[in-house]
mmCIF file with all atom_site columns, C-alpha atoms in Angstrom:
data_model
loop_
_atom_site.group_PDB
_atom_site.id
_atom_site.type_symbol
_atom_site.label_atom_id
_atom_site.label_alt_id
_atom_site.label_comp_id
_atom_site.label_asym_id
_atom_site.label_entity_id
_atom_site.label_seq_id
_atom_site.pdbx_PDB_ins_code
_atom_site.Cartn_x
_atom_site.Cartn_y
_atom_site.Cartn_z
_atom_site.occupancy
_atom_site.B_iso_or_equiv
_atom_site.pdbx_formal_charge
_atom_site.auth_seq_id
_atom_site.auth_comp_id
_atom_site.auth_asym_id
_atom_site.auth_atom_id
_atom_site.pdbx_PDB_model_num
ATOM 1   C CA . ASP X 1 1   ? 82.694 120.922 200.954 1.00 54.00 ? 17  ASP X CA 1
ATOM 2   C CA . ALA X 1 2   ? 84.903 122.086 204.119 1.00 61.00 ? 18  ALA X CA 1
ATOM 3   C CA . LYS X 1 3   ? 85.491 120.012 206.286 1.00 85.00 ? 19  LYS X CA 1
ATOM 4   C CA . THR X 1 4   ? 86.734 118.982 209.934 1.00 91.00 ? 20  THR X CA 1
ATOM 5   C CA . THR X 1 5   ? 89.439 117.416 211.768 1.00 93.00 ? 21  THR X CA 1
ATOM 6   C CA . GLN X 1 6   ? 88.981 116.864 216.009 1.00 95.00 ? 22  GLN X CA 1
ATOM 7   C CA . PRO X 1 7   ? 90.770 114.701 217.839 1.00 96.00 ? 23  PRO X CA 1
ATOM 8   C CA . ASN X 1 8   ? 88.173 110.913 218.688 1.00 95.00 ? 24  ASN X CA 1
ATOM 9   C CA . SER X 1 9   ? 89.376 111.882 222.599 1.00 97.00 ? 25  SER X CA 1
ATOM 10  C CA . MET X 1 10  ? 89.903 113.974 225.717 1.00 97.00 ? 26  MET X CA 1
ATOM 11  C CA . GLU X 1 11  ? 90.029 113.099 228.669 1.00 97.00 ? 27  GLU X CA 1
ATOM 12  C CA . SER X 1 12  ? 89.507 116.054 231.624 1.00 96.00 ? 28  SER X CA 1
ATOM 13  C CA . ASN X 1 13  ? 89.345 116.116 235.159 1.00 96.00 ? 29  ASN X CA 1
ATOM 14  C CA . GLU X 1 14  ? 86.370 117.843 236.655 1.00 96.00 ? 30  GLU X CA 1
ATOM 15  C CA . GLU X 1 15  ? 86.111 121.638 237.150 1.00 95.00 ? 31  GLU X CA 1
ATOM 16  C CA . GLU X 1 16  ? 89.407 122.223 235.070 1.00 96.00 ? 32  GLU X CA 1
ATOM 17  C CA . PRO X 1 17  ? 88.965 123.850 231.571 1.00 96.00 ? 33  PRO X CA 1
ATOM 18  C CA . VAL X 1 18  ? 89.060 121.848 228.784 1.00 97.00 ? 34  VAL X CA 1
ATOM 19  C CA . HIS X 1 19  ? 89.824 123.310 225.567 1.00 98.00 ? 35  HIS X CA 1
ATOM 20  C CA . LEU X 1 20  ? 88.881 121.507 222.266 1.00 98.00 ? 36  LEU X CA 1
ATOM 21  C CA . PRO X 1 21  ? 90.272 121.778 218.857 1.00 97.00 ? 37  PRO X CA 1
ATOM 22  C CA . CYS X 1 22  ? 89.229 121.409 215.920 1.00 96.00 ? 38  CYS X CA 1
ATOM 23  C CA . ASN X 1 23  ? 90.872 122.058 212.313 1.00 95.00 ? 39  ASN X CA 1
ATOM 24  C CA . HIS X 1 24  ? 89.031 124.167 209.430 1.00 93.00 ? 40  HIS X CA 1
ATOM 25  C CA . SER X 1 25  ? 91.971 124.918 207.145 1.00 93.00 ? 41  SER X CA 1
ATOM 26  C CA . THR X 1 26  ? 89.757 124.327 203.601 1.00 89.00 ? 42  THR X CA 1
ATOM 27  C CA . ILE X 1 27  ? 86.697 126.856 205.486 1.00 90.00 ? 43  ILE X CA 1
ATOM 28  C CA . SER X 1 28  ? 85.681 129.174 203.035 1.00 87.00 ? 44  SER X CA 1
ATOM 29  C CA . GLY X 1 29  ? 85.072 133.886 203.514 1.00 86.00 ? 45  GLY X CA 1
ATOM 30  C CA . THR X 1 30  ? 81.376 132.035 204.389 1.00 83.00 ? 46  THR X CA 1
ATOM 31  C CA . ASP X 1 31  ? 81.602 129.176 206.454 1.00 86.00 ? 47  ASP X CA 1
ATOM 32  C CA . TYR X 1 32  ? 80.336 129.817 210.342 1.00 88.00 ? 48  TYR X CA 1
ATOM 33  C CA . ILE X 1 33  ? 82.091 127.580 212.812 1.00 91.00 ? 49  ILE X CA 1
ATOM 34  C CA . HIS X 1 34  ? 79.124 125.559 214.584 1.00 91.00 ? 50  HIS X CA 1
ATOM 35  C CA . TRP X 1 35  ? 79.558 123.211 218.019 1.00 95.00 ? 51  TRP X CA 1
ATOM 36  C CA . TYR X 1 36  ? 77.953 120.542 218.759 1.00 95.00 ? 52  TYR X CA 1
ATOM 37  C CA . ARG X 1 37  ? 77.213 118.211 221.509 1.00 96.00 ? 53  ARG X CA 1
ATOM 38  C CA . GLN X 1 38  ? 75.801 114.571 222.078 1.00 96.00 ? 54  GLN X CA 1
ATOM 39  C CA . LEU X 1 39  ? 74.939 112.972 225.232 1.00 94.00 ? 55  LEU X CA 1
ATOM 40  C CA . PRO X 1 40  ? 74.425 109.159 225.428 1.00 89.00 ? 56  PRO X CA 1
ATOM 41  C CA . SER X 1 41  ? 71.197 108.145 223.554 1.00 88.00 ? 57  SER X CA 1
ATOM 42  C CA . GLN X 1 42  ? 70.206 111.967 222.743 1.00 92.00 ? 58  GLN X CA 1
ATOM 43  C CA . GLY X 1 43  ? 69.830 114.204 219.676 1.00 93.00 ? 59  GLY X CA 1
ATOM 44  C CA . PRO X 1 44  ? 72.935 116.704 219.645 1.00 94.00 ? 60  PRO X CA 1
ATOM 45  C CA . GLU X 1 45  ? 72.051 119.906 221.284 1.00 95.00 ? 61  GLU X CA 1
ATOM 46  C CA . TYR X 1 46  ? 73.639 123.574 220.431 1.00 94.00 ? 62  TYR X CA 1
ATOM 47  C CA . VAL X 1 47  ? 76.747 125.049 221.645 1.00 96.00 ? 63  VAL X CA 1
ATOM 48  C CA . ILE X 1 48  ? 78.142 127.747 220.053 1.00 95.00 ? 64  ILE X CA 1
ATOM 49  C CA . HIS X 1 49  ? 78.749 129.072 216.631 1.00 92.00 ? 65  HIS X CA 1
ATOM 50  C CA . GLY X 1 50  ? 81.134 131.775 215.364 1.00 92.00 ? 66  GLY X CA 1
ATOM 51  C CA . LEU X 1 51  ? 82.165 133.479 211.824 1.00 91.00 ? 67  LEU X CA 1
ATOM 52  C CA . THR X 1 52  ? 85.330 135.538 213.340 1.00 92.00 ? 68  THR X CA 1
ATOM 53  C CA . SER X 1 53  ? 85.138 137.014 216.317 1.00 91.00 ? 69  SER X CA 1
ATOM 54  C CA . ASN X 1 54  ? 85.551 134.795 219.480 1.00 93.00 ? 70  ASN X CA 1
ATOM 55  C CA . VAL X 1 55  ? 82.226 134.003 221.519 1.00 94.00 ? 71  VAL X CA 1
ATOM 56  C CA . ASN X 1 56  ? 81.445 133.704 224.221 1.00 95.00 ? 72  ASN X CA 1
ATOM 57  C CA . ASN X 1 57  ? 77.751 132.248 226.148 1.00 93.00 ? 73  ASN X CA 1
ATOM 58  C CA . ARG X 1 58  ? 76.201 130.374 228.908 1.00 91.00 ? 74  ARG X CA 1
ATOM 59  C CA . MET X 1 59  ? 77.915 127.494 228.367 1.00 90.00 ? 75  MET X CA 1
ATOM 60  C CA . ALA X 1 60  ? 81.079 127.619 226.434 1.00 96.00 ? 76  ALA X CA 1
ATOM 61  C CA . SER X 1 61  ? 83.662 130.124 224.796 1.00 97.00 ? 77  SER X CA 1
ATOM 62  C CA . LEU X 1 62  ? 84.445 129.822 221.610 1.00 98.00 ? 78  LEU X CA 1
ATOM 63  C CA . ALA X 1 63  ? 88.825 130.650 220.200 1.00 98.00 ? 79  ALA X CA 1
ATOM 64  C CA . ILE X 1 64  ? 88.457 131.379 216.537 1.00 97.00 ? 80  ILE X CA 1
ATOM 65  C CA . ALA X 1 65  ? 91.648 131.429 215.228 1.00 96.00 ? 81  ALA X CA 1
ATOM 66  C CA . GLU X 1 66  ? 92.793 135.219 213.162 1.00 95.00 ? 82  GLU X CA 1
ATOM 67  C CA . ASP X 1 67  ? 93.406 132.651 210.299 1.00 95.00 ? 83  ASP X CA 1
ATOM 68  C CA . ARG X 1 68  ? 90.469 130.873 210.379 1.00 95.00 ? 84  ARG X CA 1
ATOM 69  C CA . LYS X 1 69  ? 91.526 127.350 210.102 1.00 95.00 ? 85  LYS X CA 1
ATOM 70  C CA . SER X 1 70  ? 91.414 126.031 213.654 1.00 96.00 ? 86  SER X CA 1
ATOM 71  C CA . SER X 1 71  ? 89.113 127.402 215.962 1.00 96.00 ? 87  SER X CA 1
ATOM 72  C CA . THR X 1 72  ? 88.878 125.706 220.075 1.00 97.00 ? 88  THR X CA 1
ATOM 73  C CA . LEU X 1 73  ? 86.211 124.983 222.120 1.00 98.00 ? 89  LEU X CA 1
ATOM 74  C CA . ILE X 1 74  ? 86.584 126.348 225.487 1.00 98.00 ? 90  ILE X CA 1
ATOM 75  C CA . LEU X 1 75  ? 84.521 124.556 228.703 1.00 97.00 ? 91  LEU X CA 1
ATOM 76  C CA . HIS X 1 76  ? 86.005 127.306 232.328 1.00 94.00 ? 92  HIS X CA 1
ATOM 77  C CA . ARG X 1 77  ? 84.866 124.085 233.990 1.00 95.00 ? 93  ARG X CA 1
ATOM 78  C CA . ALA X 1 78  ? 84.191 120.927 233.370 1.00 95.00 ? 94  ALA X CA 1
ATOM 79  C CA . THR X 1 79  ? 81.979 119.057 235.728 1.00 96.00 ? 95  THR X CA 1
ATOM 80  C CA . LEU X 1 80  ? 80.624 115.270 234.557 1.00 95.00 ? 96  LEU X CA 1
ATOM 81  C CA . ARG X 1 81  ? 77.592 116.451 232.725 1.00 94.00 ? 97  ARG X CA 1
ATOM 82  C CA . ASP X 1 82  ? 79.742 117.897 230.149 1.00 96.00 ? 98  ASP X CA 1
ATOM 83  C CA . ALA X 1 83  ? 80.730 114.079 229.180 1.00 97.00 ? 99  ALA X CA 1
ATOM 84  C CA . ALA X 1 84  ? 79.923 113.918 225.728 1.00 97.00 ? 100 ALA X CA 1
ATOM 85  C CA . VAL X 1 85  ? 80.949 113.937 222.420 1.00 96.00 ? 101 VAL X CA 1
ATOM 86  C CA . TYR X 1 86  ? 81.688 117.390 220.801 1.00 97.00 ? 102 TYR X CA 1
ATOM 87  C CA . TYR X 1 87  ? 80.674 118.271 217.198 1.00 95.00 ? 103 TYR X CA 1
ATOM 88  C CA . CYS X 1 88  ? 82.713 121.165 214.940 1.00 94.00 ? 104 CYS X CA 1
ATOM 89  C CA . ILE X 1 89  ? 80.903 122.032 211.826 1.00 90.00 ? 105 ILE X CA 1
ATOM 90  C CA . LEU X 1 90  ? 81.317 124.310 209.311 1.00 88.00 ? 106 LEU X CA 1
ATOM 91  C CA . ARG X 1 91  ? 77.679 126.231 207.910 1.00 81.00 ? 107 ARG X CA 1
ATOM 92  C CA . ASP X 1 92  ? 77.574 128.150 204.251 1.00 74.00 ? 108 ASP X CA 1
ATOM 93  C CA . ARG X 1 93  ? 76.134 130.387 205.747 1.00 64.00 ? 109 ARG X CA 1
ATOM 94  C CA . ARG X 1 94  ? 74.741 131.085 201.524 1.00 62.00 ? 110 ARG X CA 1
ATOM 95  C CA . ASP X 1 95  ? 72.722 127.801 201.766 1.00 63.00 ? 111 ASP X CA 1
ATOM 96  C CA . ALA X 1 96  ? 70.643 126.429 203.723 1.00 56.00 ? 112 ALA X CA 1
ATOM 97  C CA . GLY X 1 97  ? 70.882 123.269 201.743 1.00 56.00 ? 113 GLY X CA 1
ATOM 98  C CA . ASN X 1 98  ? 74.870 122.846 202.368 1.00 54.00 ? 114 ASN X CA 1
ATOM 99  C CA . MET X 1 99  ? 74.139 120.069 205.331 1.00 60.00 ? 115 MET X CA 1
ATOM 100 C CA . LEU X 1 100 ? 75.985 119.408 208.283 1.00 67.00 ? 116 LEU X CA 1
ATOM 101 C CA . THR X 1 101 ? 78.056 116.478 208.837 1.00 69.00 ? 117 THR X CA 1
ATOM 102 C CA . PHE X 1 102 ? 78.564 115.891 211.387 1.00 80.00 ? 118 PHE X CA 1
ATOM 103 C CA . GLY X 1 103 ? 82.089 113.932 211.420 1.00 79.00 ? 119 GLY X CA 1
ATOM 104 C CA . GLY X 1 104 ? 83.413 111.708 214.165 1.00 82.00 ? 120 GLY X CA 1
ATOM 105 C CA . GLY X 1 105 ? 83.917 114.900 217.042 1.00 93.00 ? 121 GLY X CA 1
ATOM 106 C CA . THR X 1 106 ? 85.582 114.752 220.123 1.00 97.00 ? 122 THR X CA 1
ATOM 107 C CA . ARG X 1 107 ? 84.470 112.452 223.038 1.00 96.00 ? 123 ARG X CA 1
ATOM 108 C CA . LEU X 1 108 ? 85.045 114.514 225.862 1.00 97.00 ? 124 LEU X CA 1
ATOM 109 C CA . MET X 1 109 ? 85.981 111.575 229.428 1.00 97.00 ? 125 MET X CA 1
ATOM 110 C CA . VAL X 1 110 ? 85.545 113.617 232.455 1.00 97.00 ? 126 VAL X CA 1
ATOM 111 C CA . LYS X 1 111 ? 87.084 112.463 235.433 1.00 96.00 ? 127 LYS X CA 1
ATOM 112 C CA . PRO X 1 112 ? 85.535 113.289 239.313 1.00 93.00 ? 128 PRO X CA 1
ATOM 113 C CA . ASP O 2 1   ? 57.877 124.454 225.388 1.00 65.00 ? 14  ASP O CA 1
ATOM 114 C CA . GLY O 2 2   ? 58.679 124.017 221.200 1.00 73.00 ? 15  GLY O CA 1
ATOM 115 C CA . GLY O 2 3   ? 60.262 121.956 219.962 1.00 93.00 ? 16  GLY O CA 1
ATOM 116 C CA . ILE O 2 4   ? 60.615 118.372 218.273 1.00 96.00 ? 17  ILE O CA 1
ATOM 117 C CA . THR O 2 5   ? 59.406 115.542 218.741 1.00 96.00 ? 18  THR O CA 1
ATOM 118 C CA . GLN O 2 6   ? 60.157 111.836 217.233 1.00 97.00 ? 19  GLN O CA 1
ATOM 119 C CA . SER O 2 7   ? 58.056 109.130 217.911 1.00 96.00 ? 20  SER O CA 1
ATOM 120 C CA . PRO O 2 8   ? 58.335 106.186 218.692 1.00 96.00 ? 21  PRO O CA 1
ATOM 121 C CA . LYS O 2 9   ? 61.777 106.374 220.134 1.00 95.00 ? 22  LYS O CA 1
ATOM 122 C CA . TYR O 2 10  ? 61.963 102.483 219.746 1.00 95.00 ? 23  TYR O CA 1
ATOM 123 C CA . LEU O 2 11  ? 60.969 100.268 216.645 1.00 94.00 ? 24  LEU O CA 1
ATOM 124 C CA . PHE O 2 12  ? 61.443 97.292  215.516 1.00 93.00 ? 25  PHE O CA 1
ATOM 125 C CA . ARG O 2 13  ? 60.802 95.663  212.462 1.00 90.00 ? 26  ARG O CA 1
ATOM 126 C CA . LYS O 2 14  ? 60.852 92.329  210.327 1.00 90.00 ? 27  LYS O CA 1
ATOM 127 C CA . GLU O 2 15  ? 62.652 92.551  207.127 1.00 87.00 ? 28  GLU O CA 1
ATOM 128 C CA . GLY O 2 16  ? 61.258 93.641  203.667 1.00 87.00 ? 29  GLY O CA 1
ATOM 129 C CA . GLN O 2 17  ? 58.921 95.707  206.294 1.00 90.00 ? 30  GLN O CA 1
ATOM 130 C CA . ASN O 2 18  ? 58.297 99.345  205.313 1.00 93.00 ? 31  ASN O CA 1
ATOM 131 C CA . VAL O 2 19  ? 58.432 101.630 208.473 1.00 95.00 ? 32  VAL O CA 1
ATOM 132 C CA . THR O 2 20  ? 57.937 104.732 209.217 1.00 97.00 ? 33  THR O CA 1
ATOM 133 C CA . LEU O 2 21  ? 59.584 107.437 212.387 1.00 97.00 ? 34  LEU O CA 1
ATOM 134 C CA . SER O 2 22  ? 57.687 110.184 212.586 1.00 98.00 ? 35  SER O CA 1
ATOM 135 C CA . CYS O 2 23  ? 59.056 114.024 213.007 1.00 98.00 ? 36  CYS O CA 1
ATOM 136 C CA . GLU O 2 24  ? 57.367 116.970 213.991 1.00 98.00 ? 37  GLU O CA 1
ATOM 137 C CA . GLN O 2 25  ? 58.274 120.453 215.417 1.00 97.00 ? 38  GLN O CA 1
ATOM 138 C CA . ASN O 2 26  ? 56.902 123.824 216.833 1.00 96.00 ? 39  ASN O CA 1
ATOM 139 C CA . LEU O 2 27  ? 59.107 126.253 216.192 1.00 93.00 ? 40  LEU O CA 1
ATOM 140 C CA . ASN O 2 28  ? 58.172 127.666 213.431 1.00 92.00 ? 41  ASN O CA 1
ATOM 141 C CA . HIS O 2 29  ? 61.211 126.526 211.647 1.00 91.00 ? 42  HIS O CA 1
ATOM 142 C CA . ASP O 2 30  ? 60.963 126.216 207.949 1.00 90.00 ? 43  ASP O CA 1
ATOM 143 C CA . ALA O 2 31  ? 63.880 123.446 207.517 1.00 90.00 ? 44  ALA O CA 1
ATOM 144 C CA . MET O 2 32  ? 64.013 120.371 208.615 1.00 93.00 ? 45  MET O CA 1
ATOM 145 C CA . TYR O 2 33  ? 66.629 117.678 208.346 1.00 93.00 ? 46  TYR O CA 1
ATOM 146 C CA . TRP O 2 34  ? 67.110 113.211 208.606 1.00 95.00 ? 47  TRP O CA 1
ATOM 147 C CA . TYR O 2 35  ? 69.956 111.863 210.167 1.00 94.00 ? 48  TYR O CA 1
ATOM 148 C CA . ARG O 2 36  ? 71.700 108.954 210.547 1.00 95.00 ? 49  ARG O CA 1
ATOM 149 C CA . GLN O 2 37  ? 74.081 107.397 213.472 1.00 94.00 ? 50  GLN O CA 1
ATOM 150 C CA . ASP O 2 38  ? 75.362 104.490 213.237 1.00 94.00 ? 51  ASP O CA 1
ATOM 151 C CA . PRO O 2 39  ? 77.170 103.236 217.140 1.00 89.00 ? 52  PRO O CA 1
ATOM 152 C CA . GLY O 2 40  ? 80.142 105.296 217.622 1.00 85.00 ? 53  GLY O CA 1
ATOM 153 C CA . GLN O 2 41  ? 79.919 107.181 214.201 1.00 88.00 ? 54  GLN O CA 1
ATOM 154 C CA . GLY O 2 42  ? 79.277 111.017 213.644 1.00 88.00 ? 55  GLY O CA 1
ATOM 155 C CA . LEU O 2 43  ? 75.550 111.325 212.136 1.00 90.00 ? 56  LEU O CA 1
ATOM 156 C CA . ARG O 2 44  ? 75.379 111.213 208.196 1.00 91.00 ? 57  ARG O CA 1
ATOM 157 C CA . LEU O 2 45  ? 71.474 113.271 206.157 1.00 90.00 ? 58  LEU O CA 1
ATOM 158 C CA . ILE O 2 46  ? 69.536 111.167 204.655 1.00 94.00 ? 59  ILE O CA 1
ATOM 159 C CA . TYR O 2 47  ? 67.096 113.607 203.143 1.00 94.00 ? 60  TYR O CA 1
ATOM 160 C CA . TYR O 2 48  ? 66.189 117.339 204.096 1.00 91.00 ? 61  TYR O CA 1
ATOM 161 C CA . SER O 2 49  ? 63.592 119.549 203.273 1.00 92.00 ? 62  SER O CA 1
ATOM 162 C CA . GLN O 2 50  ? 63.714 123.996 203.130 1.00 88.00 ? 63  GLN O CA 1
ATOM 163 C CA . ILE O 2 51  ? 59.696 124.438 202.334 1.00 90.00 ? 64  ILE O CA 1
ATOM 164 C CA . VAL O 2 52  ? 57.031 122.372 202.056 1.00 94.00 ? 65  VAL O CA 1
ATOM 165 C CA . ASN O 2 53  ? 56.350 119.775 199.374 1.00 95.00 ? 66  ASN O CA 1
ATOM 166 C CA . ASP O 2 54  ? 60.361 119.946 198.484 1.00 93.00 ? 67  ASP O CA 1
ATOM 167 C CA . PHE O 2 55  ? 62.828 118.370 199.460 1.00 93.00 ? 68  PHE O CA 1
ATOM 168 C CA . GLN O 2 56  ? 66.495 117.450 198.762 1.00 91.00 ? 69  GLN O CA 1
ATOM 169 C CA . LYS O 2 57  ? 68.287 113.853 198.620 1.00 92.00 ? 70  LYS O CA 1
ATOM 170 C CA . GLY O 2 58  ? 71.511 114.211 201.412 1.00 89.00 ? 71  GLY O CA 1
ATOM 171 C CA . ASP O 2 59  ? 74.587 111.822 201.196 1.00 87.00 ? 72  ASP O CA 1
ATOM 172 C CA . ILE O 2 60  ? 72.646 108.529 201.887 1.00 93.00 ? 73  ILE O CA 1
ATOM 173 C CA . ALA O 2 61  ? 68.941 108.803 200.318 1.00 95.00 ? 74  ALA O CA 1
ATOM 174 C CA . GLU O 2 62  ? 68.935 105.517 198.867 1.00 95.00 ? 75  GLU O CA 1
ATOM 175 C CA . GLY O 2 63  ? 66.392 103.509 200.728 1.00 96.00 ? 76  GLY O CA 1
ATOM 176 C CA . TYR O 2 64  ? 64.314 105.923 202.813 1.00 97.00 ? 77  TYR O CA 1
ATOM 177 C CA . SER O 2 65  ? 61.880 108.351 201.728 1.00 97.00 ? 78  SER O CA 1
ATOM 178 C CA . VAL O 2 66  ? 60.397 111.511 203.190 1.00 98.00 ? 79  VAL O CA 1
ATOM 179 C CA . SER O 2 67  ? 56.979 113.612 202.783 1.00 97.00 ? 80  SER O CA 1
ATOM 180 C CA . ARG O 2 68  ? 56.712 117.412 203.599 1.00 97.00 ? 81  ARG O CA 1
ATOM 181 C CA . GLU O 2 69  ? 52.842 118.631 203.453 1.00 97.00 ? 82  GLU O CA 1
ATOM 182 C CA . LYS O 2 70  ? 52.937 120.396 206.472 1.00 97.00 ? 83  LYS O CA 1
ATOM 183 C CA . LYS O 2 71  ? 55.268 122.378 207.784 1.00 96.00 ? 84  LYS O CA 1
ATOM 184 C CA . GLU O 2 72  ? 55.419 121.504 211.201 1.00 97.00 ? 85  GLU O CA 1
ATOM 185 C CA . SER O 2 73  ? 55.411 117.423 209.779 1.00 98.00 ? 86  SER O CA 1
ATOM 186 C CA . PHE O 2 74  ? 58.455 116.157 208.395 1.00 98.00 ? 87  PHE O CA 1
ATOM 187 C CA . PRO O 2 75  ? 58.187 111.753 208.607 1.00 98.00 ? 88  PRO O CA 1
ATOM 188 C CA . LEU O 2 76  ? 60.679 109.403 207.571 1.00 98.00 ? 89  LEU O CA 1
ATOM 189 C CA . THR O 2 77  ? 60.341 106.091 205.690 1.00 97.00 ? 90  THR O CA 1
ATOM 190 C CA . VAL O 2 78  ? 62.725 103.257 205.764 1.00 96.00 ? 91  VAL O CA 1
ATOM 191 C CA . THR O 2 79  ? 61.692 100.791 203.484 1.00 93.00 ? 92  THR O CA 1
ATOM 192 C CA . SER O 2 80  ? 63.066 97.889  202.895 1.00 88.00 ? 93  SER O CA 1
ATOM 193 C CA . ALA O 2 81  ? 65.182 98.304  200.170 1.00 87.00 ? 94  ALA O CA 1
ATOM 194 C CA . GLN O 2 82  ? 67.509 99.919  202.727 1.00 88.00 ? 95  GLN O CA 1
ATOM 195 C CA . LYS O 2 83  ? 69.438 97.480  203.019 1.00 87.00 ? 96  LYS O CA 1
ATOM 196 C CA . ASN O 2 84  ? 71.379 97.857  206.864 1.00 90.00 ? 97  ASN O CA 1
ATOM 197 C CA . PRO O 2 85  ? 68.688 99.378  208.559 1.00 93.00 ? 98  PRO O CA 1
ATOM 198 C CA . THR O 2 86  ? 69.064 99.701  212.045 1.00 95.00 ? 99  THR O CA 1
ATOM 199 C CA . ALA O 2 87  ? 70.785 102.897 213.224 1.00 96.00 ? 100 ALA O CA 1
ATOM 200 C CA . PHE O 2 88  ? 69.878 106.009 214.895 1.00 96.00 ? 101 PHE O CA 1
ATOM 201 C CA . TYR O 2 89  ? 67.579 108.169 214.164 1.00 97.00 ? 102 TYR O CA 1
ATOM 202 C CA . LEU O 2 90  ? 67.743 113.080 213.788 1.00 96.00 ? 103 LEU O CA 1
ATOM 203 C CA . CYS O 2 91  ? 65.196 114.613 213.196 1.00 97.00 ? 104 CYS O CA 1
ATOM 204 C CA . ALA O 2 92  ? 66.730 118.484 213.466 1.00 94.00 ? 105 ALA O CA 1
ATOM 205 C CA . SER O 2 93  ? 65.145 121.115 211.775 1.00 93.00 ? 106 SER O CA 1
ATOM 206 C CA . SER O 2 94  ? 66.425 125.049 211.597 1.00 88.00 ? 107 SER O CA 1
ATOM 207 C CA . LEU O 2 95  ? 65.331 128.720 210.559 1.00 83.00 ? 108 LEU O CA 1
ATOM 208 C CA . GLN O 2 96  ? 65.870 129.500 206.382 1.00 72.00 ? 109 GLN O CA 1
ATOM 209 C CA . GLY O 2 97  ? 66.490 133.418 207.228 1.00 59.00 ? 110 GLY O CA 1
ATOM 210 C CA . ALA O 2 98  ? 70.366 133.181 207.310 1.00 59.00 ? 111 ALA O CA 1
ATOM 211 C CA . PRO O 2 99  ? 71.360 129.069 207.265 1.00 59.00 ? 112 PRO O CA 1
ATOM 212 C CA . GLY O 2 100 ? 75.168 129.825 208.281 1.00 64.00 ? 113 GLY O CA 1
ATOM 213 C CA . ALA O 2 101 ? 73.849 131.496 211.416 1.00 67.00 ? 114 ALA O CA 1
ATOM 214 C CA . ASN O 2 102 ? 70.869 129.605 211.921 1.00 76.00 ? 115 ASN O CA 1
ATOM 215 C CA . VAL O 2 103 ? 71.214 126.568 214.611 1.00 85.00 ? 116 VAL O CA 1
ATOM 216 C CA . LEU O 2 104 ? 69.897 123.156 214.295 1.00 89.00 ? 117 LEU O CA 1
ATOM 217 C CA . THR O 2 105 ? 67.277 122.038 216.806 1.00 93.00 ? 118 THR O CA 1
ATOM 218 C CA . PHE O 2 106 ? 67.439 118.337 217.438 1.00 95.00 ? 119 PHE O CA 1
ATOM 219 C CA . GLY O 2 107 ? 65.030 115.631 218.305 1.00 96.00 ? 120 GLY O CA 1
ATOM 220 C CA . ALA O 2 108 ? 65.164 113.232 220.407 1.00 95.00 ? 121 ALA O CA 1
ATOM 221 C CA . GLY O 2 109 ? 65.657 110.567 218.251 1.00 96.00 ? 122 GLY O CA 1
ATOM 222 C CA . SER O 2 110 ? 64.309 107.534 217.097 1.00 97.00 ? 123 SER O CA 1
ATOM 223 C CA . ARG O 2 111 ? 66.849 104.005 218.056 1.00 96.00 ? 124 ARG O CA 1
ATOM 224 C CA . LEU O 2 112 ? 65.252 101.005 214.644 1.00 95.00 ? 125 LEU O CA 1
ATOM 225 C CA . THR O 2 113 ? 65.531 97.743  215.364 1.00 94.00 ? 126 THR O CA 1
ATOM 226 C CA . VAL O 2 114 ? 65.321 95.350  212.626 1.00 91.00 ? 127 VAL O CA 1
ATOM 227 C CA . LEU O 2 115 ? 65.454 91.591  213.716 1.00 85.00 ? 128 LEU O CA 1
#
């Protein structure tokens, strides 16, 4: 299964943009890139996903490299509520049984 | 509002006892999943089910059992055979039609502590 690599932790100042990187060099053509985030003692929540093109929603933007071997989650203005663990995972569009293993993710700390 | 309900939120168990964690969803999702999370770690898949009366083992199924008698329900039993059951357990669900794009919806989790 294709895997992802993320930095263990990152820091940001409040109200500044945050770029969270994810490497997925073994991604296949049928893998979607999903991002989730998990607040302390809560279940993860969906943030954004994409296949080839960059994506925007109310929470964040997803920038996908042209070769799809890496992607970046962009939080345009970090708030204290964005402090969480962010997971980048791959989901094969052909198979719901190809299940998501969430690695350690990136712990984002936001400083006031 | 639609969502996933996990119960109990906190559970204490003595060694050697089986315990069942409940997961109910009203999202009309076909697929349901159970994950385990240890402190400071990511999520590991225990079992998943894509359809009623069918389920598959995930990466760490040993010591766990599940059933899927109804579309809405996917209970997880932590048996006495699970050697280190203290963990945070998360249930999730998703639509089945377009697997790659369908997102997971998670419950709030159940924290199991073995005394």
